[in-house]
Amino acid sequence: NRVFSGFLGAVSSACYDNTETNIFAGSVDKTAKLWSLKSSKLLGNITGHIDYINCVCSFYSSPKGLTGSSDRSFKEWDFNNLKMIKNVKKIFSLIFY
């Protein structure tokens, strides 16, 4: 059994990265983190949201991920350098059919 710790609040969402060698998770503490499955080491902190992170997902074909937040934004992240690639602000509502 392994424990991946480091958040100051509850984990809201988690997923594997595109290679299934890392775990990407978001928290109500407004941060996301990337951990190595092999070593259980924290690879990096992802910051930039000003409210809770509600969801995370990773891209199937590249080392990138998305975070969605209560601050009404989505952010796209590059897992290689843990930098933000895109910021989509002011998402008021999503309609799914």
Short mmCIF file of C-alpha atoms in Angstrom, two decimals, residues 6-85:
data_model
loop_
_atom_site.label_atom_id
_atom_site.label_comp_id
_atom_site.label_asym_id
_atom_site.label_seq_id
_atom_site.Cartn_x
_atom_site.Cartn_y
_atom_site.Cartn_z
CA GLY A 6 0.72 16.64 0.72
CA PHE A 7 -2.65 18.33 0.31
CA LEU A 8 -3.93 20.71 3.00
CA GLY A 9 -7.55 19.88 2.16
CA ALA A 10 -9.68 17.09 0.78
CA VAL A 11 -8.85 15.47 -2.56
CA SER A 12 -11.57 16.31 -5.06
CA SER A 13 -10.43 14.33 -8.11
CA ALA A 14 -7.59 12.10 -9.32
CA CYS A 15 -6.50 10.27 -12.48
CA TYR A 16 -3.52 8.57 -14.10
CA ASP A 17 -1.38 10.46 -16.60
CA ASN A 18 -1.11 9.41 -20.25
CA THR A 19 1.61 6.83 -19.51
CA GLU A 20 -0.12 5.49 -16.39
CA THR A 21 3.12 5.99 -14.44
CA ASN A 22 1.98 9.06 -12.49
CA ILE A 23 -1.09 10.19 -10.56
CA PHE A 24 -2.55 13.66 -11.10
CA ALA A 25 -4.86 14.91 -8.34
CA GLY A 26 -6.66 18.11 -7.39
CA SER A 27 -7.82 19.40 -4.03
CA VAL A 28 -10.09 21.85 -2.30
CA ASP A 29 -6.88 23.55 -1.11
CA LYS A 30 -6.70 25.10 -4.64
CA THR A 31 -3.69 23.05 -5.75
CA ALA A 32 -3.05 20.01 -7.92
CA LYS A 33 -0.17 17.59 -7.55
CA LEU A 34 1.62 15.03 -9.68
CA TRP A 35 3.13 11.91 -8.07
CA SER A 36 5.24 9.06 -9.40
CA LEU A 37 3.52 5.70 -8.97
CA LYS A 38 6.85 3.87 -8.92
CA SER A 39 8.57 5.89 -6.20
CA SER A 40 5.52 7.51 -4.52
CA LYS A 41 7.48 10.78 -4.71
CA LEU A 42 5.82 14.12 -5.31
CA LEU A 43 6.93 15.30 -8.75
CA GLY A 44 5.47 18.76 -8.40
CA ASN A 45 2.84 21.17 -7.19
CA ILE A 46 0.52 22.89 -9.61
CA THR A 47 -0.83 26.25 -8.50
CA GLY A 48 -2.81 28.98 -10.20
CA HIS A 49 -6.46 28.59 -9.21
CA ILE A 50 -8.00 30.98 -6.68
CA ASP A 51 -10.76 28.59 -5.56
CA TYR A 52 -11.32 24.87 -5.08
CA ILE A 53 -10.19 22.48 -7.81
CA ASN A 54 -13.23 20.34 -8.56
CA CYS A 55 -11.91 18.07 -11.29
CA VAL A 56 -8.75 16.93 -13.04
CA CYS A 57 -8.16 14.88 -16.16
CA SER A 58 -5.19 13.96 -18.30
CA PHE A 59 -4.76 13.80 -22.05
CA TYR A 60 -4.61 10.32 -23.55
CA SER A 61 -2.00 11.17 -26.19
CA SER A 62 0.31 13.68 -24.49
CA PRO A 63 1.78 14.60 -21.09
CA LYS A 64 -0.84 17.25 -20.32
CA GLY A 65 -3.73 17.66 -17.96
CA LEU A 66 -6.69 19.90 -17.19
CA THR A 67 -7.96 21.30 -13.93
CA GLY A 68 -11.44 22.73 -13.43
CA SER A 69 -12.14 25.03 -10.51
CA SER A 70 -14.86 26.81 -8.58
CA ASP A 71 -13.12 30.01 -9.70
CA ARG A 72 -14.97 29.35 -13.00
CA SER A 73 -11.88 28.53 -15.03
CA PHE A 74 -10.18 25.59 -16.70
CA LYS A 75 -6.41 25.45 -16.91
CA GLU A 76 -4.30 23.24 -19.16
CA TRP A 77 -0.96 22.05 -17.75
CA ASP A 78 2.21 20.57 -19.23
CA PHE A 79 3.35 17.68 -17.02
CA ASN A 80 6.95 17.90 -18.29
CA ASN A 81 7.58 21.29 -16.69
CA LEU A 82 4.39 21.73 -14.57
CA LYS A 83 3.62 25.02 -16.30
CA MET A 84 0.25 26.34 -17.37
CA ILE A 85 -0.34 26.22 -21.14
#
